[in-house]
Amino acid sequence: MRHLEFDGRYKDAILSGKKRATVRLGKRPNLTPGDVVLIHSGGYAIGRAVIERVDSKTVGELTDEDAFLDGFSSREELIEALKEHYRHVTDDSKAHVVVFRLVEKFDKPVTSSDYAYEGNLPIEIAEMALKHLDLPEEDRKLLELFLKSGSLRKAAYKLGGLNKRYLIRDALKRAYEELKKKGLMGPRL
């Protein structure tokens, strides 16, 4: 799954629907209409969105409409924000307006690695696996510890340190593959 990353100050505007686009300078983003992306703000995934369109133009061609989609009140305000994020901004700079539609808001911010199982959250995988699969005892214990701890990081510390995260990730991967085989879970894209 692809990602769109934003400064933390844009989180509320994205979640409220005020910010439905982003202007990126330089090389055209590798996104096409219909792509599903994770939306990050302040270092956390806050939701999923579908790319509606990507318009390429120059900074000089940006309009008030582009600014409104990006959550700003005017073209001038948008350009000032671009100057905060990019070193050199001129009227000839290549600009790409990426318009997206938020399709899912996460109840709580999620780290990128927590959303790595084809769009399924690890907590959902662990809950489904414990409920529906005949797991090896070691995997069952790891998934129970993960759920009880509330995060992969906390569970790894209880196992002896962050370097133990791979044990829980491996158990989640095995569980997810088994859930897919049984038709109980699949990609959520």
N, CA, C and O atoms as a DFTB+ gen file, in Angstrom:
756 C
 N C O
     1  1       0.851      -1.179       0.000
     2  2       0.000       0.000       0.000
     3  2       0.890       1.233       0.000
     4  3       1.924       1.265       0.667
     5  1       0.482       2.246      -0.752
     6  2       1.256       3.484      -0.829
     7  2       0.881       4.395       0.340
     8  3      -0.086       4.156       1.064
     9  1       1.687       5.447       0.495
    10  2       1.531       6.342       1.644
    11  2       1.566       7.795       1.194
    12  3       2.280       8.145       0.254
    13  1       0.793       8.640       1.870
    14  2       0.875      10.099       1.740
    15  2       1.155      10.625       3.134
    16  3       0.379      10.401       4.063
    17  1       2.269      11.326       3.271
    18  2       2.672      11.816       4.587
    19  2       2.483      13.327       4.687
    20  3       2.778      14.073       3.753
    21  1       1.980      13.760       5.854
    22  2       1.697      15.161       6.113
    23  2       2.295      15.571       7.451
    24  3       2.476      14.744       8.345
    25  1       2.596      16.840       7.573
    26  2       2.992      17.424       8.846
    27  2       1.832      17.240       9.826
    28  3       0.671      17.235       9.418
    29  1       2.142      17.089      11.115
    30  2       1.119      16.877      12.135
    31  2       0.082      17.978      12.226
    32  3      -1.041      17.740      12.672
    33  1       0.447      19.179      11.807
    34  2      -0.512      20.296      11.927
    35  2      -1.703      20.152      10.974
    36  3      -2.691      20.871      11.118
    37  1      -1.623      19.228       9.998
    38  2      -2.706      19.061       9.029
    39  2      -3.689      17.956       9.418
    40  3      -4.679      17.739       8.720
    41  1      -3.431      17.266      10.507
    42  2      -4.252      16.118      10.900
    43  2      -5.736      16.459      11.000
    44  3      -6.569      15.800      10.378
    45  1      -6.064      17.477      11.773
    46  2      -7.477      17.812      11.979
    47  2      -8.163      18.224      10.687
    48  3      -9.320      17.871      10.458
    49  1      -7.461      18.965       9.842
    50  2      -8.046      19.393       8.567
    51  2      -8.313      18.192       7.663
    52  3      -9.316      18.163       6.950
    53  1      -7.419      17.202       7.690
    54  2      -7.620      15.992       6.885
    55  2      -8.816      15.215       7.414
    56  3      -9.703      14.837       6.648
    57  1      -8.842      14.977       8.712
    58  2      -9.915      14.178       9.299
    59  2     -11.284      14.843       9.186
    60  3     -12.298      14.153       9.079
    61  1     -11.323      16.172       9.208
    62  2     -12.600      16.884       9.096
    63  2     -13.074      17.004       7.646
    64  3     -14.224      17.363       7.396
    65  1     -12.185      16.704       6.693
    66  2     -12.550      16.825       5.286
    67  2     -12.253      18.189       4.698
    68  3     -12.499      18.416       3.514
    69  1     -11.724      19.108       5.509
    70  2     -11.362      20.429       4.994
    71  2     -10.193      20.324       4.015
    72  3     -10.158      21.037       3.013
    73  1      -9.248      19.448       4.297
    74  2      -8.089      19.236       3.432
    75  2      -8.328      17.956       2.647
    76  3      -8.297      16.862       3.209
    77  1      -8.566      18.096       1.343
    78  2      -8.857      16.954       0.473
    79  2      -7.847      16.819      -0.649
    80  3      -8.053      16.070      -1.604
    81  1      -6.744      17.560      -0.521
    82  2      -5.698      17.509      -1.540
    83  2      -4.376      17.912      -0.913
    84  3      -4.321      18.446       0.195
    85  1      -3.330      17.642      -1.647
    86  2      -2.004      18.100      -1.257
    87  2      -1.266      18.520      -2.515
    88  3      -1.392      17.884      -3.562
    89  1      -0.503      19.584      -2.411
    90  2       0.310      20.034      -3.535
    91  2       1.741      19.605      -3.238
    92  3       2.316      19.974      -2.214
    93  1       2.304      18.820      -4.149
    94  2       3.680      18.339      -4.010
    95  2       4.506      18.923      -5.145
    96  3       4.079      18.929      -6.299
    97  1       5.696      19.416      -4.805
    98  2       6.579      20.006      -5.814
    99  2       7.614      18.982      -6.267
   100  3       7.923      18.025      -5.556
   101  1       8.141      19.209      -7.472
   102  2       9.201      18.347      -7.994
   103  2       8.645      17.246      -8.870
   104  3       7.747      17.459      -9.685
   105  1       9.201      16.066      -8.679
   106  2       8.829      14.905      -9.480
   107  2       7.374      14.521      -9.220
   108  3       6.906      14.581      -8.083
   109  1       6.666      14.130     -10.269
   110  2       5.268      13.716     -10.137
   111  2       5.167      12.493      -9.216
   112  3       5.880      11.509      -9.414
   113  1       4.295      12.550      -8.226
   114  2       4.113      11.389      -7.338
   115  2       3.650      10.172      -8.139
   116  3       2.903      10.307      -9.108
   117  1       4.089       9.007      -7.736
   118  2       3.734       7.769      -8.423
   119  2       2.356       7.302      -7.938
   120  3       2.227       6.252      -7.307
   121  1       1.347       8.092      -8.243
   122  2      -0.021       7.804      -7.826
   123  2      -0.954       7.973      -9.015
   124  3      -0.755       8.853      -9.852
   125  1      -1.972       7.124      -9.082
   126  2      -2.971       7.230     -10.142
   127  2      -4.359       7.144      -9.519
   128  3      -4.514       6.607      -8.423
   129  1      -5.365       7.666     -10.208
   130  2      -6.730       7.585      -9.678
   131  2      -7.097       6.136      -9.350
   132  3      -6.834       5.215     -10.124
   133  1      -7.709       5.968      -8.188
   134  2      -8.103       4.641      -7.729
   135  2      -7.126       4.015      -6.758
   136  3      -7.482       3.071      -6.053
   137  1      -5.888       4.520      -6.701
   138  2      -4.915       3.990      -5.735
   139  2      -5.426       4.219      -4.317
   140  3      -5.983       5.272      -4.009
   141  1      -5.230       3.224      -3.464
   142  2      -5.553       3.353      -2.045
   143  2      -4.254       3.676      -1.323
   144  3      -3.239       3.011      -1.533
   145  1      -4.285       4.694      -0.473
   146  2      -3.086       5.129       0.248
   147  2      -3.377       5.240       1.735
   148  3      -4.507       5.488       2.155
   149  1      -2.324       5.048       2.516
   150  2      -2.406       5.343       3.940
   151  2      -2.096       6.817       4.114
   152  3      -1.137       7.320       3.528
   153  1      -2.875       7.504       4.894
   154  2      -2.648       8.908       5.185
   155  2      -1.947       8.997       6.542
   156  3      -2.459       8.514       7.552
   157  1      -0.772       9.620       6.546
   158  2       0.012       9.794       7.768
   159  2       0.028      11.271       8.146
   160  3       0.082      12.139       7.276
   161  1      -0.018      11.547       9.425
   162  2       0.132      12.911       9.906
   163  2       0.791      12.842      11.273
   164  3       0.331      12.130      12.166
   165  1       1.863      13.583      11.421
   166  2       2.576      13.591      12.690
   167  2       3.218      12.261      13.031
   168  3       3.398      11.944      14.207
   169  1       3.567      11.474      12.015
   170  2       4.254      10.208      12.251
   171  2       3.345       9.007      12.440
   172  3       3.838       7.901      12.662
   173  1       2.034       9.189      12.359
   174  2       1.098       8.091      12.533
   175  2       0.153       7.997      11.344
   176  3      -0.190       9.008      10.731
   177  1      -0.263       6.782      11.024
   178  2      -1.311       6.590      10.028
   179  2      -2.629       6.959      10.704
   180  3      -2.953       6.451      11.777
   181  1      -3.380       7.847      10.063
   182  2      -4.638       8.300      10.654
   183  2      -5.850       7.850       9.853
   184  3      -6.986       8.011      10.297
   185  1      -5.607       7.275       8.652
   186  2      -6.716       6.808       7.846
   187  2      -6.262       6.299       6.490
   188  3      -5.076       6.300       6.159
   189  1      -7.254       5.863       5.715
   190  2      -7.011       5.416       4.345
   191  2      -7.772       6.337       3.405
   192  3      -8.838       6.851       3.743
   193  1      -7.204       6.539       2.213
   194  2      -7.853       7.389       1.220
   195  2      -7.700       6.770      -0.161
   196  3      -6.829       5.933      -0.402
   197  1      -8.572       7.206      -1.057
   198  2      -8.500       6.813      -2.460
   199  2      -8.088       8.051      -3.252
   200  3      -8.645       9.133      -3.065
   201  1      -7.112       7.880      -4.134
   202  2      -6.675       8.983      -4.993
   203  2      -7.733       9.206      -6.055
   204  3      -8.112       8.276      -6.767
   205  1      -8.214      10.447      -6.166
   206  2      -9.218      10.779      -7.170
   207  2      -8.587      11.309      -8.455
   208  3      -9.033      10.985      -9.555
   209  1      -7.544      12.128      -8.304
   210  2      -6.840      12.629      -9.488
   211  2      -5.513      13.257      -9.078
   212  3      -5.304      13.622      -7.921
   213  1      -4.622      13.371     -10.064
   214  2      -3.345      14.055      -9.881
   215  2      -3.201      15.012     -11.062
   216  3      -3.073      14.583     -12.209
   217  1      -3.224      16.313     -10.770
   218  2      -3.091      17.347     -11.806
   219  2      -1.689      17.936     -11.741
   220  3      -1.236      18.361     -10.677
   221  1      -1.007      17.961     -12.873
   222  2       0.339      18.532     -12.925
   223  2       0.284      19.904     -13.576
   224  3      -0.384      20.098     -14.592
   225  1       0.995      20.850     -12.977
   226  2       1.049      22.236     -13.461
   227  2       2.284      22.887     -12.868
   228  3       3.122      22.192     -12.294
   229  1       2.419      24.167     -12.987
   230  2       3.500      24.893     -12.328
   231  2       2.915      25.651     -11.136
   232  3       1.699      25.810     -11.031
   233  1       3.778      26.113     -10.252
   234  2       3.318      26.902      -9.103
   235  2       2.564      28.132      -9.603
   236  3       1.555      28.521      -9.014
   237  1       3.047      28.747     -10.684
   238  2       2.380      29.919     -11.248
   239  2       0.959      29.637     -11.728
   240  3       0.139      30.550     -11.821
   241  1       0.672      28.381     -12.031
   242  2      -0.663      27.997     -12.522
   243  2      -1.608      27.549     -11.405
   244  3      -2.781      27.277     -11.663
   245  1      -1.116      27.471     -10.176
   246  2      -1.985      27.081      -9.068
   247  2      -3.088      28.116      -8.890
   248  3      -2.873      29.309      -9.105
   249  1      -4.275      27.649      -8.494
   250  2      -5.450      28.516      -8.385
   251  2      -5.975      28.550      -6.949
   252  3      -5.535      27.791      -6.085
   253  1      -6.921      29.446      -6.726
   254  2      -7.606      29.459      -5.425
   255  2      -8.311      28.125      -5.185
   256  3      -8.346      27.638      -4.055
   257  1      -8.871      27.533      -6.241
   258  2      -9.549      26.242      -6.096
   259  2      -8.562      25.177      -5.589
   260  3      -8.909      24.385      -4.713
   261  1      -7.338      25.155      -6.133
   262  2      -6.316      24.228      -5.648
   263  2      -6.053      24.473      -4.163
   264  3      -5.925      23.534      -3.378
   265  1      -5.976      25.739      -3.796
   266  2      -5.724      26.112      -2.396
   267  2      -6.861      25.640      -1.496
   268  3      -6.605      25.101      -0.420
   269  1      -8.115      25.834      -1.916
   270  2      -9.267      25.426      -1.107
   271  2      -9.255      23.914      -0.886
   272  3      -9.489      23.445       0.228
   273  1      -8.979      23.144      -1.963
   274  2      -8.909      21.689      -1.833
   275  2      -7.827      21.278      -0.844
   276  3      -7.966      20.278      -0.139
   277  1      -6.741      22.062      -0.796
   278  2      -5.613      21.763       0.085
   279  2      -5.811      22.334       1.489
   280  3      -4.907      22.258       2.321
   281  1      -6.991      22.904       1.759
   282  2      -7.302      23.377       3.102
   283  2      -6.882      24.805       3.395
   284  3      -6.925      25.236       4.547
   285  1      -6.472      25.553       2.364
   286  2      -6.042      26.942       2.554
   287  2      -7.128      27.888       2.057
   288  3      -7.982      27.500       1.260
   289  1      -7.092      29.127       2.530
   290  2      -8.137      30.085       2.173
   291  2      -7.847      30.827       0.877
   292  3      -8.739      31.467       0.320
   293  1      -6.607      30.750       0.389
   294  2      -6.268      31.442      -0.858
   295  2      -5.022      30.834      -1.483
   296  3      -4.270      30.107      -0.835
   297  1      -4.823      31.147      -2.754
   298  2      -3.626      30.712      -3.482
   299  2      -2.374      31.250      -2.789
   300  3      -1.375      30.541      -2.679
   301  1      -2.423      32.487      -2.328
   302  2      -1.276      33.110      -1.668
   303  2      -0.904      32.358      -0.389
   304  3       0.275      32.133      -0.113
   305  1      -1.927      31.969       0.394
   306  2      -1.678      31.220       1.621
   307  2      -1.051      29.852       1.299
   308  3      -0.150      29.400       2.007
   309  1      -1.526      29.202       0.240
   310  2      -0.959      27.927      -0.195
   311  2       0.510      28.086      -0.570
   312  3       1.343      27.272      -0.172
   313  1       0.827      29.116      -1.324
   314  2       2.213      29.325      -1.762
   315  2       3.119      29.622      -0.572
   316  3       4.266      29.178      -0.551
   317  1       2.628      30.361       0.412
   318  2       3.419      30.601       1.629
   319  2       3.717      29.280       2.346
   320  3       4.828      29.068       2.832
   321  1       2.723      28.402       2.406
   322  2       2.929      27.095       3.042
   323  2       3.934      26.262       2.244
   324  3       4.764      25.564       2.827
   325  1       3.861      26.334       0.929
   326  2       4.829      25.600       0.097
   327  2       6.248      26.084       0.374
   328  3       7.189      25.291       0.398
   329  1       6.392      27.381       0.581
   330  2       7.719      27.950       0.860
   331  2       8.259      27.482       2.214
   332  3       9.472      27.454       2.422
   333  1       7.361      27.113       3.136
   334  2       7.800      26.560       4.423
   335  2       8.319      25.132       4.262
   336  3       9.211      24.701       4.993
   337  1       7.748      24.401       3.296
   338  2       8.077      22.985       3.127
   339  2       9.181      22.720       2.101
   340  3       9.849      21.688       2.164
   341  1       9.375      23.640       1.161
   342  2      10.353      23.451       0.089
   343  2      11.334      24.613       0.070
   344  3      10.958      25.752       0.346
   345  1      12.592      24.330      -0.255
   346  2      13.624      25.370      -0.260
   347  2      13.420      26.412      -1.341
   348  3      13.400      27.611      -1.064
   349  1      13.269      25.954      -2.568
   350  2      13.191      26.893      -3.698
   351  2      11.832      26.769      -4.372
   352  3      11.523      25.749      -4.987
   353  1      11.041      27.798      -4.253
   354  2       9.721      27.814      -4.876
   355  2       9.659      29.025      -5.797
   356  3       9.764      30.170      -5.357
   357  1       9.486      28.744      -7.092
   358  2       9.308      29.817      -8.072
   359  2       8.039      29.532      -8.862
   360  3       7.471      28.444      -8.760
   361  1       7.598      30.495      -9.639
   362  2       6.422      30.287     -10.482
   363  2       6.615      29.148     -11.465
   364  3       5.637      28.553     -11.918
   365  1       7.868      28.829     -11.805
   366  2       8.149      27.762     -12.771
   367  2       8.332      26.389     -12.110
   368  3       8.495      25.391     -12.812
   369  1       8.308      26.322     -10.791
   370  2       8.466      25.028     -10.108
   371  2       7.321      24.098     -10.499
   372  3       6.165      24.514     -10.573
   373  1       7.662      22.826     -10.749
   374  2       6.636      21.838     -11.082
   375  2       5.817      21.542      -9.835
   376  3       6.367      21.308      -8.758
   377  1       4.499      21.556      -9.991
   378  2       3.582      21.297      -8.880
   379  2       2.597      20.214      -9.293
   380  3       2.182      20.145     -10.450
   381  1       2.231      19.381      -8.348
   382  2       1.286      18.299      -8.603
   383  2       0.215      18.347      -7.513
   384  3       0.512      18.213      -6.326
   385  1      -1.024      18.537      -7.933
   386  2      -2.151      18.602      -7.008
   387  2      -2.731      17.194      -6.909
   388  3      -3.323      16.687      -7.862
   389  1      -2.554      16.568      -5.742
   390  2      -3.037      15.212      -5.508
   391  2      -4.350      15.322      -4.730
   392  3      -4.357      15.698      -3.558
   393  1      -5.454      14.993      -5.391
   394  2      -6.776      15.074      -4.764
   395  2      -7.155      13.674      -4.271
   396  3      -7.068      12.699      -5.017
   397  1      -7.573      13.592      -3.012
   398  2      -7.907      12.294      -2.418
   399  2      -9.242      12.363      -1.699
   400  3      -9.737      13.440      -1.367
   401  1      -9.815      11.186      -1.466
   402  2     -11.066      11.064      -0.702
   403  2     -10.798      10.126       0.469
   404  3     -10.456       8.960       0.271
   405  1     -10.954      10.633       1.676
   406  2     -10.751       9.821       2.879
   407  2     -11.871       8.787       2.949
   408  3     -13.048       9.147       2.947
   409  1     -11.512       7.504       3.009
   410  2     -12.517       6.441       3.052
   411  2     -12.569       5.733       4.402
   412  3     -13.512       4.994       4.687
   413  1     -11.550       5.961       5.233
   414  2     -11.543       5.349       6.567
   415  2     -10.713       6.208       7.502
   416  3      -9.583       6.583       7.188
   417  1     -11.294       6.514       8.660
   418  2     -10.569       7.212       9.725
   419  2     -10.273       6.177      10.796
   420  3     -11.160       5.426      11.202
   421  1      -9.031       6.135      11.254
   422  2      -8.688       5.191      12.310
   423  2      -9.133       5.753      13.652
   424  3      -8.978       6.945      13.915
   425  1      -9.687       4.889      14.500
   426  2     -10.149       5.316      15.822
   427  2      -9.013       5.893      16.651
   428  3      -9.201       6.842      17.413
   429  1      -7.822       5.304      16.490
   430  2      -6.639       5.821      17.162
   431  2      -5.487       5.759      16.172
   432  3      -5.465       4.883      15.308
   433  1      -4.527       6.678      16.282
   434  2      -3.402       6.671      15.349
   435  2      -2.666       5.332      15.380
   436  3      -2.520       4.709      16.432
   437  1      -2.208       4.905      14.206
   438  2      -1.569       3.611      14.042
   439  2      -0.190       3.833      13.445
   440  3      -0.026       4.673      12.560
   441  1       0.806       3.088      13.919
   442  2       2.122       3.200      13.291
   443  2       2.084       2.495      11.949
   444  3       1.266       1.599      11.740
   445  1       2.956       2.889      11.044
   446  2       2.975       2.324       9.689
   447  2       3.128       0.816       9.707
   448  3       2.449       0.115       8.956
   449  1       4.012       0.307      10.556
   450  2       4.248      -1.130      10.575
   451  2       3.028      -1.892      11.079
   452  3       2.869      -3.075      10.775
   453  1       2.167      -1.229      11.846
   454  2       0.959      -1.876      12.343
   455  2      -0.100      -2.068      11.260
   456  3      -1.086      -2.768      11.491
   457  1       0.078      -1.470      10.099
   458  2      -0.924      -1.558       9.050
   459  2      -0.335      -2.255       7.818
   460  3      -0.670      -1.917       6.682
   461  1       0.530      -3.217       8.056
   462  2       1.292      -3.833       6.976
   463  2       0.692      -5.120       6.424
   464  3       1.251      -5.681       5.482
   465  1      -0.397      -5.605       6.953
   466  2      -0.960      -6.886       6.561
   467  2      -2.118      -6.693       5.584
   468  3      -3.269      -6.990       5.904
   469  1      -1.802      -6.196       4.397
   470  2      -2.771      -5.982       3.317
   471  2      -3.982      -5.179       3.790
   472  3      -5.115      -5.448       3.392
   473  1      -3.726      -4.200       4.637
   474  2      -4.788      -3.320       5.097
   475  2      -5.489      -3.774       6.361
   476  3      -6.398      -3.092       6.834
   477  1      -5.091      -4.912       6.924
   478  2      -5.695      -5.403       8.155
   479  2      -4.831      -4.996       9.346
   480  3      -3.604      -5.059       9.279
   481  1      -5.458      -4.592      10.405
   482  2      -4.731      -4.211      11.605
   483  2      -4.295      -5.447      12.378
   484  3      -5.052      -6.414      12.471
   485  1      -3.090      -5.431      12.933
   486  2      -2.610      -6.586      13.696
   487  2      -3.545      -7.003      14.823
   488  3      -3.692      -8.194      15.096
   489  1      -4.173      -6.046      15.473
   490  2      -5.082      -6.391      16.573
   491  2      -6.257      -7.221      16.044
   492  3      -6.714      -8.148      16.713
   493  1      -6.746      -6.885      14.839
   494  2      -7.843      -7.655      14.241
   495  2      -7.383      -9.068      13.900
   496  3      -8.117     -10.035      14.103
   497  1      -6.165      -9.178      13.382
   498  2      -5.617     -10.487      13.029
   499  2      -5.490     -11.348      14.281
   500  3      -5.905     -12.507      14.285
   501  1      -4.920     -10.786      15.335
   502  2      -4.734     -11.537      16.575
   503  2      -6.072     -11.994      17.150
   504  3      -6.209     -13.146      17.562
   505  1      -7.051     -11.105      17.179
   506  2      -8.366     -11.463      17.725
   507  2      -9.023     -12.575      16.910
   508  3      -9.552     -13.533      17.474
   509  1      -8.987     -12.446      15.587
   510  2      -9.591     -13.456      14.716
   511  2      -8.866     -14.795      14.845
   512  3      -9.500     -15.850      14.887
   513  1      -7.541     -14.748      14.907
   514  2      -6.754     -15.981      14.997
   515  2      -7.039     -16.719      16.298
   516  3      -7.212     -17.938      16.300
   517  1      -7.087     -15.986      17.399
   518  2      -7.347     -16.619      18.689
   519  2      -8.757     -17.200      18.758
   520  3      -8.992     -18.193      19.447
   521  1      -9.675     -16.590      18.056
   522  2     -11.063     -17.039      18.078
   523  2     -11.317     -18.210      17.128
   524  3     -12.104     -19.104      17.439
   525  1     -10.640     -18.204      15.951
   526  2     -11.018     -19.150      14.896
   527  2      -9.966     -20.172      14.494
   528  3     -10.279     -21.091      13.737
   529  1      -8.724     -20.048      14.973
   530  2      -7.670     -20.953      14.523
   531  2      -7.162     -21.848      15.645
   532  3      -7.166     -21.478      16.819
   533  1      -6.733     -23.019      15.249
   534  2      -6.045     -23.923      16.173
   535  2      -4.558     -23.606      16.048
   536  3      -3.854     -24.187      15.223
   537  1      -4.097     -22.685      16.872
   538  2      -2.732     -22.165      16.767
   539  2      -1.738     -23.013      17.545
   540  3      -2.096     -23.642      18.541
   541  1      -0.479     -23.031      17.085
   542  2       0.570     -23.627      17.921
   543  2       0.623     -22.855      19.250
   544  3       0.367     -21.651      19.283
   545  1       0.952     -23.544      20.323
   546  2       0.937     -22.937      21.660
   547  2       1.781     -21.665      21.739
   548  3       1.355     -20.676      22.337
   549  1       2.973     -21.683      21.140
   550  2       3.860     -20.510      21.175
   551  2       3.208     -19.300      20.500
   552  3       3.261     -18.192      21.033
   553  1       2.592     -19.508      19.328
   554  2       1.914     -18.407      18.628
   555  2       0.738     -17.888      19.443
   556  3       0.511     -16.681      19.523
   557  1      -0.015     -18.817      20.053
   558  2      -1.156     -18.403      20.880
   559  2      -0.676     -17.501      22.018
   560  3      -1.279     -16.460      22.281
   561  1       0.404     -17.895      22.692
   562  2       0.933     -17.098      23.796
   563  2       1.403     -15.722      23.311
   564  3       1.158     -14.713      23.973
   565  1       2.073     -15.682      22.165
   566  2       2.561     -14.404      21.632
   567  2       1.401     -13.474      21.283
   568  3       1.442     -12.283      21.590
   569  1       0.361     -14.021      20.636
   570  2      -0.778     -13.183      20.252
   571  2      -1.563     -12.717      21.477
   572  3      -2.047     -11.586      21.511
   573  1      -1.689     -13.576      22.471
   574  2      -2.366     -13.167      23.714
   575  2      -1.584     -12.063      24.418
   576  3      -2.173     -11.100      24.910
   577  1      -0.256     -12.201      24.467
   578  2       0.586     -11.169      25.076
   579  2       0.440      -9.846      24.324
   580  3       0.332      -8.785      24.939
   581  1       0.437      -9.912      22.994
   582  2       0.276      -8.715      22.156
   583  2      -1.049      -8.021      22.477
   584  3      -1.075      -6.806      22.673
   585  1      -2.149      -8.776      22.532
   586  2      -3.451      -8.175      22.819
   587  2      -3.513      -7.614      24.234
   588  3      -4.044      -6.526      24.455
   589  1      -2.974      -8.353      25.180
   590  2      -2.995      -7.900      26.568
   591  2      -2.146      -6.640      26.756
   592  3      -2.520      -5.745      27.514
   593  1      -1.009      -6.571      26.067
   594  2      -0.097      -5.426      26.190
   595  2      -0.631      -4.197      25.479
   596  3      -0.363      -3.073      25.905
   597  1      -1.381      -4.389      24.406
   598  2      -1.955      -3.264      23.684
   599  2      -1.104      -2.729      22.553
   600  3      -1.571      -1.895      21.776
   601  1       0.143      -3.190      22.439
   602  2       0.987      -2.764      21.320
   603  2       2.111      -3.759      21.112
   604  3       2.507      -4.476      22.031
   605  1       2.606      -3.791      19.914
   606  2       3.719      -4.664      19.569
   607  2       4.949      -4.304      20.392
   608  3       5.658      -5.176      20.893
   609  1       5.185      -3.017      20.518
   610  2       6.357      -2.529      21.262
   611  2       6.305      -2.981      22.734
   612  3       7.288      -3.500      23.263
   613  1       5.158      -2.781      23.382
   614  2       5.038      -3.164      24.796
   615  2       5.175      -4.673      24.976
   616  3       5.795      -5.140      25.931
   617  1       4.594      -5.427      24.050
   618  2       4.707      -6.888      24.135
   619  2       6.156      -7.323      23.957
   620  3       6.622      -8.227      24.651
   621  1       6.867      -6.691      23.036
   622  2       8.281      -7.033      22.810
   623  2       9.102      -6.751      24.060
   624  3       9.966      -7.550      24.418
   625  1       8.850      -5.639      24.726
   626  2       9.571      -5.340      25.965
   627  2       9.333      -6.425      27.016
   628  3      10.251      -6.800      27.746
   629  1       8.093      -6.928      27.088
   630  2       7.791      -7.989      28.056
   631  2       8.506      -9.294      27.701
   632  3       8.740     -10.142      28.563
   633  1       8.851      -9.440      26.416
   634  2       9.596     -10.632      25.984
   635  2      11.098     -10.465      26.166
   636  3      11.853     -11.423      26.004
   637  1      11.538      -9.254      26.501
   638  2      12.958      -9.053      26.726
   639  2      13.580      -7.895      25.978
   640  3      14.774      -7.641      26.138
   641  1      12.817      -7.185      25.168
   642  2      13.356      -6.018      24.472
   643  2      12.777      -5.850      23.078
   644  3      12.172      -6.765      22.519
   645  1      12.979      -4.653      22.530
   646  2      12.439      -4.337      21.207
   647  2      12.900      -5.308      20.132
   648  3      12.185      -5.547      19.158
   649  1      14.091      -5.866      20.305
   650  2      14.601      -6.801      19.307
   651  2      13.765      -8.082      19.233
   652  3      14.009      -8.916      18.362
   653  1      12.792      -8.257      20.121
   654  2      11.909      -9.434      20.109
   655  2      10.619      -9.194      19.304
   656  3       9.762     -10.073      19.219
   657  1      10.496      -7.998      18.719
   658  2       9.284      -7.704      17.938
   659  2       9.062      -8.712      16.821
   660  3       7.927      -9.048      16.484
   661  1      10.173      -9.194      16.247
   662  2      10.053     -10.120      15.122
   663  2       9.271     -11.381      15.507
   664  3       8.601     -11.969      14.658
   665  1       9.346     -11.804      16.780
   666  2       8.606     -12.988      17.210
   667  2       7.099     -12.777      17.059
   668  3       6.373     -13.656      16.593
   669  1       6.653     -11.594      17.461
   670  2       5.223     -11.284      17.384
   671  2       4.817     -11.058      15.929
   672  3       3.763     -11.522      15.495
   673  1       5.648     -10.351      15.185
   674  2       5.347     -10.126      13.763
   675  2       5.257     -11.440      13.009
   676  3       4.358     -11.628      12.190
   677  1       6.181     -12.350      13.279
   678  2       6.156     -13.658      12.607
   679  2       4.889     -14.428      12.961
   680  3       4.286     -15.061      12.094
   681  1       4.481     -14.380      14.232
   682  2       3.251     -15.063      14.655
   683  2       2.039     -14.435      13.965
   684  3       1.124     -15.144      13.544
   685  1       2.034     -13.102      13.849
   686  2       0.940     -12.419      13.149
   687  2       0.902     -12.793      11.675
   688  3      -0.173     -13.012      11.117
   689  1       2.066     -12.868      11.044
   690  2       2.113     -13.251       9.626
   691  2       1.581     -14.663       9.424
   692  3       0.787     -14.906       8.516
   693  1       2.017     -15.593      10.267
   694  2       1.525     -16.972      10.153
   695  2       0.016     -17.021      10.361
   696  3      -0.696     -17.704       9.624
   697  1      -0.466     -16.300      11.359
   698  2      -1.909     -16.280      11.639
   699  2      -2.678     -15.675      10.474
   700  3      -3.721     -16.191      10.073
   701  1      -2.155     -14.579       9.933
   702  2      -2.850     -13.932       8.816
   703  2      -2.924     -14.858       7.604
   704  3      -3.969     -14.958       6.961
   705  1      -1.830     -15.530       7.293
   706  2      -1.824     -16.449       6.149
   707  2      -2.844     -17.572       6.356
   708  3      -3.537     -17.963       5.418
   709  1      -2.933     -18.085       7.579
   710  2      -3.889     -19.158       7.875
   711  2      -5.331     -18.637       7.789
   712  3      -6.215     -19.331       7.286
   713  1      -5.562     -17.425       8.278
   714  2      -6.900     -16.820       8.177
   715  2      -7.300     -16.615       6.723
   716  3      -8.459     -16.816       6.361
   717  1      -6.342     -16.216       5.887
   718  2      -6.622     -16.058       4.451
   719  2      -6.977     -17.406       3.814
   720  3      -7.930     -17.500       3.041
   721  1      -6.207     -18.445       4.145
   722  2      -6.464     -19.781       3.580
   723  2      -7.869     -20.251       3.913
   724  3      -8.525     -20.898       3.096
   725  1      -8.326     -19.929       5.102
   726  2      -9.661     -20.364       5.554
   727  2     -10.765     -19.417       5.088
   728  3     -11.943     -19.652       5.354
   729  1     -10.381     -18.349       4.393
   730  2     -11.368     -17.399       3.893
   731  2     -11.956     -16.502       4.967
   732  3     -13.007     -15.897       4.756
   733  1     -11.298     -16.405       6.115
   734  2     -11.809     -15.609       7.221
   735  2     -11.311     -14.165       7.173
   736  3     -11.843     -13.295       7.862
   737  1     -10.295     -13.918       6.359
   738  2      -9.714     -12.590       6.272
   739  2      -9.012     -12.482       4.934
   740  3      -8.530     -13.476       4.391
   741  1      -8.956     -11.269       4.406
   742  2      -8.260     -11.037       3.157
   743  2      -7.886      -9.580       3.033
   744  3      -8.114      -8.799       3.957
   745  1      -7.313      -9.201       1.898
   746  2      -6.897      -7.806       1.711
   747  2      -8.069      -6.847       1.871
   748  3      -9.178      -7.125       1.416
   749  1      -7.814      -5.717       2.522
   750  2      -8.827      -4.658       2.676
   751  2      -8.364      -3.438       1.908
   752  3      -8.057      -2.413       2.516
   753  1      -8.307      -3.517       0.623
   754  2      -7.797      -2.403      -0.169
   755  2      -8.877      -1.686      -0.910
   756  3      -8.602      -0.721      -1.623
